[in-house]
Amino acid sequence: MYVLHSFAVLFVWSMIPSPITGDNRYKQGETVMLYVNKVGPYHNPQETYHYYQLPVCAPTQVRHKSLTLGEVLDGDRMAESMYKIAFRINVEREPLCELKLSVSQVEELRQAIEELYYFEFVLDDIPIRGFVGYMEESGFLPHTHKIGLWSHLDFNIEYNEDRIIFANVSVRDVKPFSLDDVRETLSLTHTYSIRWFPTTVTYEKRGDRLRDSSFFPKSLEIHWLSIINSMVLVFLLLGFVVIILMRVLKSDLARYNLDEEGTDDMEQGDNGWKIIHTDVFRFPPYRSLLCAVLGVGSQFLALGTGIIVMVLLGMFNVHRHGAINSAAILLYALTCCISGYVSSNFYRQMGGDRWVWNIVLTTSLFSVPFFLTWSVVNSVHWANGSTQALPATTILLLLTVWLLVGFPLTVIGGIFGKNSAGNFEAPCRTKNIAREIPRQPWYKSAPVHMAIGGFLPFSAIFVELYYIFATVWGREQYTLYGILFIVFAILLSVGACISVALTYFQLSGEDYRWWWRSVMSTGSTGALIFLYSVFYYWRRSNMSGAVQTIEFFGYSFLTAYVFFLMLGTVSFTASLRFIRYIYVNLKMD
């Protein structure tokens, strides 16, 4: 009950549609707490460390702020700082602390500055970011390599009446403290200035103010044009496939039904998809695994659609640290009943009797690969002291939620699915002896179908995929969820149409092994997404280092795997409905 209550509170909290997060009001002179959060290389978004791991001004006793689940998953580790900030009280060159740095500590700072470390503070739930130091390198003779530390920070804070609207840090008029040629203990004094500025921006609009003055660069200018271009191309492809397929299918139905009314099909030497009507509904091997794929794929379809719709409806604040992470975990646990129901229901329709094993397989199909990948990534973060490594309490909480919510809902859904399952609706009887499959030309082989079935859906999301990667693995702020919803719908539509077309061509070659082929053909889009992630890593990003590389490829593999499950489910469902349709409309003895 405690776990359910805790997650209910987190779920409601993550859905608060506030401009940023809190609603703090201050009186003049009242203390405003500035929290230090994390530092890390600018080009490695997921490689972050606690700010106090650097040799900087730190209190004797570090007091941490209580964080939400999403903030912990996002790598936040906020702690109280030594900066003394009072509401609407200006401060000039206030000493923060005096440090004595050893040679090794100076070298640690030099290395951090060379790797473009940036810091993140939080003031009234507003992130404040800046670089730790300054580096200047000249490639001309004589070669120079200068490194300096920002020992003074200017905080500029905007307010509207009794609320804070915006805050940033500046070093525009500050001279960096040189860290070159240090061979003995170094003494330096850190100072800071606080300047308050009135603004007419309302508290409700401060989220827009933050987006307009982001520390990270923006590159979404051609987003709409690229998406429209992709949509037009996809619609042309879909129209071509649908029109051609419907004309051919209509001709086939007319010819087959005419042959049935006239002469015996054996006398006509009939061929094509009609002649395999006694084998097309023959159940495939590994039925339990197929049903598990369909169940988990249905769960992720519901999960992805739910998150996008919730964002569009403003049900939670996407600008809150880790809001989407919290919502995704909660929705995953709650939608486990969908995977159990779909898998068990279809497994019973196909005559399966080991439904307990089917439930275990269903609940393990994603959770086991995820746990193994996360274990490796988290171990690497832990070994390097990164804040991305989850604390033991958070790990225990997530495991408990899966054991007490996710797994039981999978079992409950499986029981309902098993009990409500009817007979498999096959319009044709299946013979006991399977028909021999003729030799297929190379263009009807499984690899060719997978290449075609994967490429066309991938082309539908290719443009949007860059922006998603730039958001997750870069510094972009993604806000065009309406476009994302449209692209997601186009992706599913393209996958369904291509699957129907490929299944028709396969049946026309008298090959009735369409069950797994329909899953793999469009599901292969996941493999192309993983290949794109490799391309993005090497050509579109500046990420480096073992920590960032292992996390990137580990979670990119899981992303590709999820797309395989989702698109494989859509592909199979479309092919099954198509096959039932054409054989229901076919006249047979």
Coordinates of C-alpha atoms in Angstrom, one line a residue:
M1 CA 0.0 0.0 0.0
Y2 CA 2.9 2.4 0.8
V3 CA 4.4 1.8 -2.7
L4 CA 1.0 2.4 -4.4
H5 CA 0.5 5.5 -2.4
S6 CA 3.9 6.9 -3.1
F7 CA 3.6 6.3 -6.8
A8 CA 0.1 7.8 -6.8
V9 CA 1.5 11.0 -5.3
L10 CA 4.4 11.1 -7.8
F11 CA 1.9 10.5 -10.7
V12 CA -0.3 13.4 -9.6
W13 CA 2.7 15.7 -8.9
S14 CA 4.1 15.0 -12.4
M15 CA 0.8 16.1 -14.0
I16 CA 0.6 19.5 -12.4
P17 CA 0.3 21.9 -15.4
S18 CA 2.3 24.7 -13.8
P19 CA 4.6 27.0 -15.9
I20 CA 7.7 25.4 -14.5
T21 CA 7.0 23.9 -11.1
G22 CA 6.4 25.7 -7.9
D23 CA 4.4 28.8 -7.0
N24 CA 6.7 30.6 -4.6
R25 CA 6.1 34.1 -3.5
Y26 CA 8.7 36.2 -1.7
K27 CA 8.9 39.3 0.4
Q28 CA 11.7 41.8 0.0
G29 CA 14.7 40.6 1.9
E30 CA 13.4 37.0 2.2
T31 CA 16.0 34.3 1.6
V32 CA 15.9 32.6 -1.8
M33 CA 17.6 29.2 -1.8
L34 CA 20.0 28.5 -4.6
Y35 CA 20.7 24.8 -5.1
V36 CA 23.8 23.3 -6.8
N37 CA 23.0 20.3 -8.9
K38 CA 25.4 18.7 -11.3
V39 CA 28.3 19.2 -13.6
G40 CA 29.4 17.3 -16.7
P41 CA 30.9 17.5 -20.2
Y42 CA 28.9 19.7 -22.5
H43 CA 28.9 17.2 -25.3
N44 CA 27.9 14.2 -23.1
P45 CA 24.4 14.9 -21.8
Q46 CA 24.1 11.7 -19.8
E47 CA 27.5 11.9 -18.2
T48 CA 26.9 14.1 -15.1
Y49 CA 28.5 14.3 -11.6
H50 CA 27.6 16.0 -8.4
Y51 CA 28.7 19.6 -8.3
Y52 CA 30.6 19.1 -5.0
Q53 CA 32.7 16.4 -6.6
L54 CA 34.8 19.2 -8.0
P55 CA 37.2 21.1 -5.7
V56 CA 34.8 24.1 -5.3
C57 CA 33.3 26.0 -2.4
A58 CA 31.2 23.6 -0.4
P59 CA 29.6 23.7 3.1
T60 CA 31.0 21.6 5.9
Q61 CA 27.7 19.6 6.0
V62 CA 26.0 19.1 2.7
R63 CA 22.2 19.1 2.9
H64 CA 20.4 17.6 -0.1
K65 CA 17.0 18.6 -1.4
S66 CA 14.2 16.0 -1.5
L67 CA 13.7 15.0 -5.1
T68 CA 10.9 13.3 -7.1
L69 CA 11.4 10.0 -8.9
G70 CA 11.7 11.7 -12.3
E71 CA 14.4 14.1 -11.0
V72 CA 16.4 11.2 -9.6
L73 CA 16.1 9.3 -12.9
D74 CA 17.2 12.4 -14.7
G75 CA 20.5 12.5 -12.7
D76 CA 19.6 15.4 -10.5
R77 CA 21.2 15.5 -7.1
M78 CA 20.4 19.0 -5.7
A79 CA 22.1 20.3 -2.6
E80 CA 22.0 23.6 -0.7
S81 CA 24.7 26.1 -1.8
M82 CA 26.7 28.6 0.1
Y83 CA 25.4 31.6 -2.0
K84 CA 23.3 34.0 0.2
I85 CA 20.5 35.5 -2.0
A86 CA 17.8 37.8 -0.6
F87 CA 14.8 38.8 -2.7
R88 CA 15.4 42.1 -4.5
I89 CA 18.6 42.8 -2.5
N90 CA 21.6 43.5 -4.8
V91 CA 25.0 42.3 -3.8
E92 CA 28.4 43.2 -5.3
R93 CA 31.6 41.2 -5.1
E94 CA 30.5 39.2 -2.1
P95 CA 33.1 36.7 -0.9
L96 CA 31.9 33.1 -1.1
C97 CA 34.9 31.2 0.2
E98 CA 38.6 31.0 0.1
L99 CA 40.1 27.8 -1.3
K100 CA 43.6 26.4 -1.1
L101 CA 44.0 24.0 -4.0
S102 CA 46.6 21.3 -4.3
V103 CA 48.4 20.6 -7.5
S104 CA 46.2 17.5 -8.1
Q105 CA 43.0 19.5 -7.5
V106 CA 44.2 22.2 -9.9
E107 CA 44.8 19.4 -12.5
E108 CA 41.3 18.1 -11.8
L109 CA 39.8 21.5 -12.6
R110 CA 42.0 21.9 -15.7
Q111 CA 40.8 18.6 -17.0
A112 CA 37.2 19.5 -16.4
I113 CA 37.6 22.8 -18.2
E114 CA 39.3 21.2 -21.1
E115 CA 36.4 18.8 -21.4
L116 CA 34.0 21.8 -21.4
Y117 CA 32.4 21.0 -18.1
Y118 CA 29.3 23.1 -17.4
F119 CA 27.4 23.4 -14.1
E120 CA 23.7 23.5 -13.3
F121 CA 22.3 25.4 -10.4
V122 CA 18.5 25.7 -9.6
L123 CA 16.9 28.8 -8.3
D124 CA 13.1 28.7 -7.6
D125 CA 13.0 25.7 -9.9
I126 CA 14.7 27.6 -12.7
P127 CA 17.8 25.9 -14.1
I128 CA 20.9 28.2 -14.2
R129 CA 23.8 26.9 -16.3
G130 CA 27.2 28.1 -17.1
F131 CA 30.7 26.8 -17.9
V132 CA 33.1 26.0 -15.1
G133 CA 36.0 27.8 -16.8
Y134 CA 37.5 29.3 -19.9
M135 CA 39.9 27.8 -22.4
E136 CA 41.8 29.5 -25.2
E137 CA 43.9 27.6 -27.7
S138 CA 45.7 29.1 -30.7
G139 CA 46.8 27.0 -33.7
F140 CA 49.2 29.6 -35.0
L141 CA 52.8 30.0 -34.0
P142 CA 53.6 30.5 -31.3
H143 CA 51.1 27.9 -30.0
T144 CA 49.2 28.9 -26.9
H145 CA 47.0 26.9 -24.6
K146 CA 45.4 29.0 -21.8
I147 CA 43.0 27.7 -19.1
G148 CA 41.2 29.8 -16.6
L149 CA 38.6 29.2 -13.8
W150 CA 35.6 31.5 -13.4
S151 CA 36.2 32.5 -9.7
H152 CA 33.5 35.2 -9.9
L153 CA 29.8 34.8 -11.0
D154 CA 27.3 37.5 -11.7
F155 CA 23.7 36.3 -11.1
N156 CA 21.0 38.3 -13.0
I157 CA 17.5 37.7 -11.6
E158 CA 14.3 39.0 -13.1
Y159 CA 11.2 39.4 -10.9
N160 CA 7.6 40.5 -11.3
E161 CA 6.1 41.8 -8.0
D162 CA 6.7 39.0 -5.5
R163 CA 7.6 36.2 -8.0
I164 CA 10.9 35.2 -9.7
I165 CA 10.5 35.0 -13.5
F166 CA 14.0 34.3 -14.8
A167 CA 17.6 33.9 -13.7
N168 CA 20.9 33.3 -15.4
V169 CA 24.6 33.6 -14.7
S170 CA 27.1 35.8 -16.5
V171 CA 30.8 36.1 -16.7
R172 CA 30.8 38.9 -19.4
D173 CA 32.9 41.4 -17.4
V174 CA 34.9 38.8 -15.4
K175 CA 38.5 37.9 -15.9
P176 CA 39.2 34.2 -15.5
F177 CA 41.6 33.0 -12.8
S178 CA 44.6 31.5 -14.6
L179 CA 45.4 27.8 -13.9
D180 CA 48.5 27.6 -16.1
D181 CA 51.9 26.5 -14.8
V182 CA 50.7 25.7 -11.2
R183 CA 53.4 23.8 -9.3
E184 CA 52.4 24.4 -5.7
T185 CA 49.4 25.0 -3.5
L186 CA 47.1 27.6 -5.1
S187 CA 45.0 30.1 -3.1
L188 CA 42.0 31.8 -4.6
T189 CA 38.8 33.5 -3.4
H190 CA 35.5 32.9 -5.0
T191 CA 33.1 35.8 -5.1
Y192 CA 29.7 36.5 -6.6
S193 CA 27.3 39.4 -7.4
I194 CA 23.5 39.4 -7.3
R195 CA 21.5 41.9 -9.5
W196 CA 17.7 42.1 -9.5
F197 CA 15.8 43.5 -12.5
P198 CA 12.0 44.1 -12.7
T199 CA 10.2 42.7 -15.7
T200 CA 6.7 42.8 -17.2
V201 CA 6.7 39.1 -18.1
T202 CA 4.0 37.3 -16.1
Y203 CA 4.6 34.3 -13.9
E204 CA 2.4 32.2 -16.3
K205 CA 4.7 33.1 -19.2
R206 CA 8.1 32.4 -17.5
G207 CA 8.4 29.0 -19.2
D208 CA 8.4 30.9 -22.6
R209 CA 11.0 33.3 -21.2
L210 CA 13.3 30.3 -20.3
R211 CA 12.9 28.7 -23.7
D212 CA 13.8 32.0 -25.4
S213 CA 17.0 32.4 -23.4
S214 CA 18.3 28.9 -23.2
F215 CA 22.0 28.1 -22.4
F216 CA 21.9 25.4 -25.0
P217 CA 21.7 26.2 -28.8
K218 CA 18.5 25.9 -30.8
S219 CA 18.2 24.4 -34.3
L220 CA 14.5 23.8 -35.0
E221 CA 14.0 26.5 -37.7
I222 CA 13.4 24.1 -40.6
H223 CA 11.4 21.6 -38.6
W224 CA 7.9 22.3 -40.1
L225 CA 9.2 22.3 -43.7
S226 CA 11.0 19.0 -43.2
I227 CA 8.0 17.4 -41.6
I228 CA 5.6 18.6 -44.4
N229 CA 8.0 17.3 -47.0
S230 CA 8.1 13.9 -45.3
M231 CA 4.3 13.8 -44.9
V232 CA 3.8 14.5 -48.6
L233 CA 6.2 11.8 -49.6
V234 CA 4.7 9.2 -47.3
F235 CA 1.1 10.0 -48.5
L236 CA 2.2 9.5 -52.1
L237 CA 3.8 6.1 -51.2
L238 CA 0.7 5.1 -49.3
G239 CA -1.7 6.1 -52.1
F240 CA 0.4 4.2 -54.7
V241 CA 0.5 1.0 -52.6
V242 CA -3.2 1.1 -51.7
I243 CA -4.4 1.9 -55.3
I244 CA -2.3 -0.8 -56.9
L245 CA -3.1 -3.4 -54.3
M246 CA -6.8 -2.8 -54.4
R247 CA -6.9 -3.0 -58.2
V248 CA -4.9 -6.3 -58.2
L249 CA -7.0 -7.8 -55.4
K250 CA -10.3 -6.9 -57.0
S251 CA -9.1 -8.6 -60.2
D252 CA -8.0 -11.7 -58.3
L253 CA -11.3 -12.0 -56.4
A254 CA -13.3 -11.6 -59.7
R255 CA -11.2 -14.2 -61.5
Y256 CA -11.2 -16.8 -58.6
N257 CA -14.9 -16.5 -58.0
L258 CA -15.6 -16.8 -61.7
D259 CA -13.5 -19.9 -61.9
E260 CA -15.3 -21.4 -59.0
E261 CA -18.7 -20.9 -60.6
G262 CA -17.5 -22.2 -64.0
T263 CA -15.1 -25.1 -63.8
D264 CA -13.1 -27.0 -61.1
D265 CA -10.0 -25.1 -60.0
M266 CA -7.8 -28.1 -60.4
E267 CA -8.9 -28.4 -64.1
Q268 CA -7.9 -24.7 -64.6
G269 CA -4.5 -25.2 -63.0
D270 CA -5.3 -22.6 -60.4
N271 CA -2.4 -21.0 -58.6
G272 CA -1.8 -18.0 -56.4
W273 CA -3.2 -17.2 -52.9
K274 CA -6.5 -19.1 -53.5
I275 CA -4.9 -22.5 -53.7
I276 CA -3.3 -22.3 -50.2
H277 CA -6.6 -21.6 -48.5
T278 CA -6.3 -24.9 -46.6
D279 CA -2.9 -23.9 -45.2
V280 CA -3.0 -20.1 -44.8
F281 CA -4.4 -20.4 -41.2
R282 CA -2.1 -23.2 -40.1
F283 CA -0.6 -22.0 -36.8
P284 CA 3.1 -21.1 -36.8
P285 CA 5.8 -22.5 -34.6
Y286 CA 6.7 -20.8 -31.3
R287 CA 3.1 -19.7 -30.8
S288 CA 3.7 -18.6 -27.2
L289 CA 6.6 -16.3 -28.2
L290 CA 4.5 -14.8 -31.1
C291 CA 1.7 -14.0 -28.7
A292 CA 4.1 -12.5 -26.2
V293 CA 5.5 -10.2 -28.9
L294 CA 1.9 -9.1 -29.8
G295 CA 1.1 -8.5 -26.1
V296 CA 4.1 -6.5 -25.3
G297 CA 3.9 -4.6 -28.6
S298 CA 0.2 -3.7 -27.8
Q299 CA 1.4 -2.5 -24.4
F300 CA 4.0 -0.1 -25.9
L301 CA 1.5 1.1 -28.5
A302 CA -0.8 2.1 -25.6
L303 CA 2.1 3.5 -23.6
G304 CA 3.4 5.7 -26.4
T305 CA 0.0 6.9 -27.5
G306 CA -0.9 7.7 -23.9
I307 CA 2.2 9.8 -23.2
I308 CA 1.8 11.9 -26.4
V309 CA -2.0 12.4 -25.7
M310 CA -1.3 13.4 -22.1
V311 CA 1.3 16.0 -23.2
L312 CA -1.1 17.4 -25.8
L313 CA -3.9 17.7 -23.2
G314 CA -1.5 19.4 -20.8
M315 CA -2.0 16.7 -18.1
F316 CA 1.6 17.1 -16.9
N317 CA 4.4 19.6 -17.2
V318 CA 7.0 18.5 -19.7
H319 CA 9.4 21.2 -18.5
R320 CA 9.6 19.7 -15.0
H321 CA 12.7 17.7 -14.4
G322 CA 12.0 14.1 -15.2
A323 CA 8.2 14.5 -15.6
I324 CA 8.0 12.3 -18.7
N325 CA 10.3 9.7 -17.0
S326 CA 7.9 9.5 -14.0
A327 CA 4.8 9.3 -16.3
A328 CA 6.5 6.6 -18.5
I329 CA 7.3 4.4 -15.5
L330 CA 3.8 4.7 -14.0
L331 CA 2.1 4.1 -17.4
Y332 CA 4.3 1.1 -18.1
A333 CA 3.3 -0.5 -14.8
L334 CA -0.4 0.2 -15.3
T335 CA -0.4 -1.0 -18.9
C336 CA 1.1 -4.4 -18.1
C337 CA -2.5 -5.7 -18.0
I338 CA -2.7 -5.0 -21.7
S339 CA 0.2 -7.2 -22.6
G340 CA -1.1 -10.0 -20.4
Y341 CA -4.6 -9.8 -21.8
V342 CA -3.6 -9.7 -25.5
S343 CA -1.0 -12.4 -25.2
S344 CA -3.1 -14.8 -23.2
N345 CA -6.2 -14.2 -25.2
F346 CA -4.6 -14.9 -28.6
Y347 CA -2.5 -17.8 -27.2
R348 CA -5.7 -19.5 -26.0
Q349 CA -7.4 -18.8 -29.4
M350 CA -4.5 -20.6 -31.1
G351 CA -5.0 -23.7 -28.9
G352 CA -2.2 -23.1 -26.4
D353 CA -2.6 -24.7 -23.0
R354 CA 0.6 -23.6 -21.2
W355 CA -0.9 -20.2 -20.3
V356 CA 1.2 -19.8 -17.2
W357 CA 4.4 -20.1 -19.2
N358 CA 3.0 -17.7 -21.7
I359 CA 2.4 -15.1 -18.9
V360 CA 6.0 -15.5 -17.6
L361 CA 7.3 -15.2 -21.2
T362 CA 5.2 -12.1 -21.8
T363 CA 6.3 -10.3 -18.6
S364 CA 10.0 -11.2 -19.3
L365 CA 10.1 -10.2 -23.0
F366 CA 11.0 -6.6 -22.3
S367 CA 11.8 -6.5 -18.6
V368 CA 14.7 -9.0 -18.9
P369 CA 16.5 -7.2 -21.7
F370 CA 15.9 -3.9 -20.0
F371 CA 17.2 -5.1 -16.7
L372 CA 20.3 -6.5 -18.2
T373 CA 21.0 -3.4 -20.2
W374 CA 20.3 -1.1 -17.3
S375 CA 22.5 -3.2 -15.0
V376 CA 25.5 -2.7 -17.3
V377 CA 24.8 1.1 -17.8
N378 CA 24.2 1.7 -14.2
S379 CA 27.3 -0.2 -13.1
V380 CA 29.4 1.9 -15.4
H381 CA 27.9 5.1 -14.0
W382 CA 28.4 3.9 -10.5
A383 CA 32.0 3.0 -11.1
N384 CA 32.7 6.5 -12.5
G385 CA 30.8 8.3 -9.7
S386 CA 28.1 9.7 -12.0
T387 CA 24.8 11.0 -10.7
Q388 CA 23.1 9.0 -13.4
A389 CA 23.7 5.9 -11.2
L390 CA 20.5 5.2 -9.3
P391 CA 20.6 5.1 -5.5
A392 CA 19.8 1.8 -3.9
T393 CA 16.5 3.2 -2.5
T394 CA 15.3 4.1 -5.9
I395 CA 16.3 0.8 -7.3
L396 CA 14.4 -1.0 -4.5
L397 CA 11.4 1.2 -5.1
L398 CA 11.2 0.5 -8.8
L399 CA 11.7 -3.2 -8.3
T400 CA 9.0 -3.3 -5.7
V401 CA 6.6 -1.4 -8.0
W402 CA 7.2 -3.9 -10.7
L403 CA 6.7 -6.9 -8.4
L404 CA 3.6 -5.4 -6.7
V405 CA 2.0 -3.6 -9.7
G406 CA 3.5 -4.6 -13.0
F407 CA 3.7 -8.3 -12.7
P408 CA 0.4 -8.8 -10.9
L409 CA -1.4 -6.7 -13.5
T410 CA 0.2 -8.9 -16.2
V411 CA -1.2 -12.0 -14.5
I412 CA -4.6 -10.5 -14.0
G413 CA -4.8 -9.4 -17.6
G414 CA -3.7 -12.9 -18.6
I415 CA -6.4 -14.5 -16.6
F416 CA -9.1 -12.2 -18.1
G417 CA -7.7 -12.8 -21.6
K418 CA -7.6 -16.6 -21.2
N419 CA -11.2 -16.7 -19.8
S420 CA -12.6 -14.4 -22.5
A421 CA -10.9 -16.1 -25.4
G422 CA -13.1 -17.7 -28.0
N423 CA -12.3 -19.8 -31.1
F424 CA -9.9 -18.6 -33.7
E425 CA -12.0 -17.1 -36.5
A426 CA -10.7 -18.8 -39.6
P427 CA -12.9 -18.6 -42.7
C428 CA -11.1 -21.7 -44.2
R429 CA -10.6 -25.2 -42.9
T430 CA -7.0 -26.3 -42.4
K431 CA -5.8 -29.7 -43.7
N432 CA -3.8 -32.1 -41.5
I433 CA -1.0 -32.4 -44.1
A434 CA 0.8 -29.2 -45.0
R435 CA 1.1 -28.3 -48.7
E436 CA 4.6 -28.1 -50.2
I437 CA 5.8 -24.6 -50.8
P438 CA 7.2 -24.0 -54.2
R439 CA 10.6 -22.4 -54.6
Q440 CA 10.4 -18.6 -54.3
P441 CA 12.3 -16.0 -56.4
W442 CA 14.9 -13.9 -54.6
Y443 CA 12.7 -10.8 -54.5
K444 CA 10.1 -12.7 -52.4
S445 CA 12.6 -13.8 -49.8
A446 CA 12.4 -12.8 -46.2
P447 CA 15.5 -10.5 -46.2
V448 CA 14.1 -8.5 -49.2
H449 CA 10.7 -8.2 -47.5
M450 CA 12.4 -7.1 -44.3
A451 CA 14.5 -4.5 -46.2
I452 CA 11.4 -3.1 -48.0
G453 CA 9.1 -3.3 -44.9
G454 CA 11.7 -1.6 -42.7
F455 CA 12.8 1.2 -45.1
L456 CA 9.4 2.7 -45.9
P457 CA 8.3 3.2 -42.3
F458 CA 11.7 4.4 -41.5
S459 CA 11.5 7.0 -44.2
A460 CA 8.3 8.3 -42.6
I461 CA 10.1 9.1 -39.3
F462 CA 13.6 9.8 -40.6
V463 CA 13.3 13.6 -40.2
E464 CA 11.5 13.5 -36.9
L465 CA 14.0 10.9 -35.6
Y466 CA 16.8 13.5 -35.7
Y467 CA 15.0 15.9 -33.5
I468 CA 14.1 13.2 -31.1
F469 CA 17.7 12.1 -30.8
A470 CA 18.8 15.7 -30.5
T471 CA 16.4 16.1 -27.6
V472 CA 17.2 12.8 -25.8
W473 CA 20.9 12.7 -26.5
G474 CA 21.6 16.4 -27.2
R475 CA 20.6 19.8 -25.8
E476 CA 17.4 20.5 -27.7
Q477 CA 14.0 21.3 -26.0
Y478 CA 11.3 19.3 -27.8
T479 CA 7.9 21.0 -27.7
L480 CA 6.2 20.0 -31.0
Y481 CA 4.2 17.1 -29.7
G482 CA 1.4 17.7 -32.1
I483 CA 3.8 17.0 -35.0
L484 CA 5.1 14.0 -33.1
F485 CA 1.6 12.6 -32.8
I486 CA 1.0 13.0 -36.5
V487 CA 4.3 11.4 -37.4
F488 CA 3.5 8.5 -35.0
A489 CA 0.1 8.0 -36.7
I490 CA 1.8 8.1 -40.2
L491 CA 4.4 5.5 -39.0
L492 CA 1.7 3.1 -37.9
S493 CA -0.3 3.6 -41.1
V494 CA 2.7 3.1 -43.3
G495 CA 3.7 0.0 -41.4
A496 CA 0.2 -1.5 -41.7
C497 CA -0.1 -0.8 -45.5
I498 CA 3.3 -2.1 -46.3
S499 CA 2.7 -5.2 -44.3
V500 CA -0.5 -5.9 -46.2
A501 CA 1.2 -5.4 -49.5
L502 CA 4.1 -7.7 -48.6
T503 CA 1.8 -10.4 -47.2
Y504 CA -0.2 -10.3 -50.4
F505 CA 2.9 -10.8 -52.6
Q506 CA 4.0 -13.7 -50.3
L507 CA 0.6 -15.5 -50.5
S508 CA 0.6 -15.0 -54.3
G509 CA 3.7 -17.1 -54.4
E510 CA 1.8 -19.9 -52.6
D511 CA 3.9 -19.3 -49.4
Y512 CA 1.6 -19.5 -46.4
R513 CA 4.2 -18.9 -43.7
W514 CA 3.1 -15.3 -43.2
W515 CA 2.8 -15.3 -39.4
W516 CA 6.3 -14.5 -38.4
R517 CA 7.2 -12.9 -41.8
S518 CA 4.6 -10.2 -41.1
V519 CA 6.1 -9.4 -37.7
M520 CA 9.7 -9.3 -39.0
S521 CA 9.0 -7.4 -42.2
T522 CA 7.9 -4.1 -40.7
G523 CA 9.5 -4.8 -37.3
S524 CA 12.8 -4.6 -39.1
T525 CA 12.4 -0.8 -38.9
G526 CA 13.9 -1.2 -35.4
A527 CA 17.1 -2.4 -37.0
L528 CA 17.3 0.7 -39.2
I529 CA 16.6 2.9 -36.2
F530 CA 19.6 1.3 -34.4
L531 CA 21.8 1.8 -37.5
Y532 CA 20.7 5.4 -37.5
S533 CA 21.7 5.7 -33.9
V534 CA 25.2 4.6 -34.9
F535 CA 25.2 7.2 -37.7
Y536 CA 24.0 9.9 -35.2
Y537 CA 26.7 9.0 -32.7
W538 CA 29.6 9.3 -35.2
R539 CA 28.3 12.0 -37.5
R540 CA 25.8 14.2 -35.7
S541 CA 27.1 14.4 -32.2
N542 CA 30.2 15.1 -30.3
M543 CA 29.7 12.5 -27.6
S544 CA 32.7 10.5 -26.4
G545 CA 34.0 8.5 -23.5
A546 CA 33.0 5.0 -22.2
V547 CA 30.3 6.3 -19.9
Q548 CA 28.3 8.2 -22.6
T549 CA 29.0 5.6 -25.3
I550 CA 27.8 2.6 -23.3
E551 CA 24.6 4.4 -22.2
F552 CA 23.9 5.7 -25.7
F553 CA 24.2 2.3 -27.5
G554 CA 22.5 0.4 -24.6
Y555 CA 19.4 2.5 -24.6
S556 CA 19.4 2.9 -28.4
F557 CA 19.3 -0.9 -28.6
L558 CA 16.3 -0.9 -26.2
T559 CA 14.6 1.8 -28.3
A560 CA 15.1 -0.2 -31.5
Y561 CA 13.7 -3.2 -29.7
V562 CA 10.6 -1.4 -28.6
F563 CA 10.0 -0.2 -32.2
F564 CA 10.4 -3.7 -33.4
L565 CA 7.7 -4.9 -30.9
M566 CA 5.3 -2.0 -31.7
L567 CA 5.6 -2.2 -35.5
G568 CA 5.6 -6.0 -35.5
T569 CA 2.3 -5.9 -33.7
V570 CA 0.8 -3.4 -36.1
S571 CA 2.1 -5.3 -39.0
F572 CA 0.8 -8.7 -37.8
T573 CA -2.6 -7.3 -36.9
A574 CA -3.0 -5.6 -40.3
S575 CA -2.0 -8.8 -42.2
L576 CA -4.3 -11.0 -40.2
R577 CA -7.3 -8.7 -40.9
F578 CA -6.4 -8.5 -44.5
I579 CA -6.1 -12.3 -44.9
R580 CA -9.4 -12.9 -43.2
Y581 CA -11.0 -10.3 -45.4
I582 CA -9.8 -11.8 -48.7
Y583 CA -10.7 -15.4 -47.8
V584 CA -14.1 -14.5 -46.4
N585 CA -14.9 -12.9 -49.8
L586 CA -13.6 -15.9 -51.7
K587 CA -16.1 -18.5 -52.8
M588 CA -15.0 -22.0 -51.9
D589 CA -16.6 -25.5 -51.9

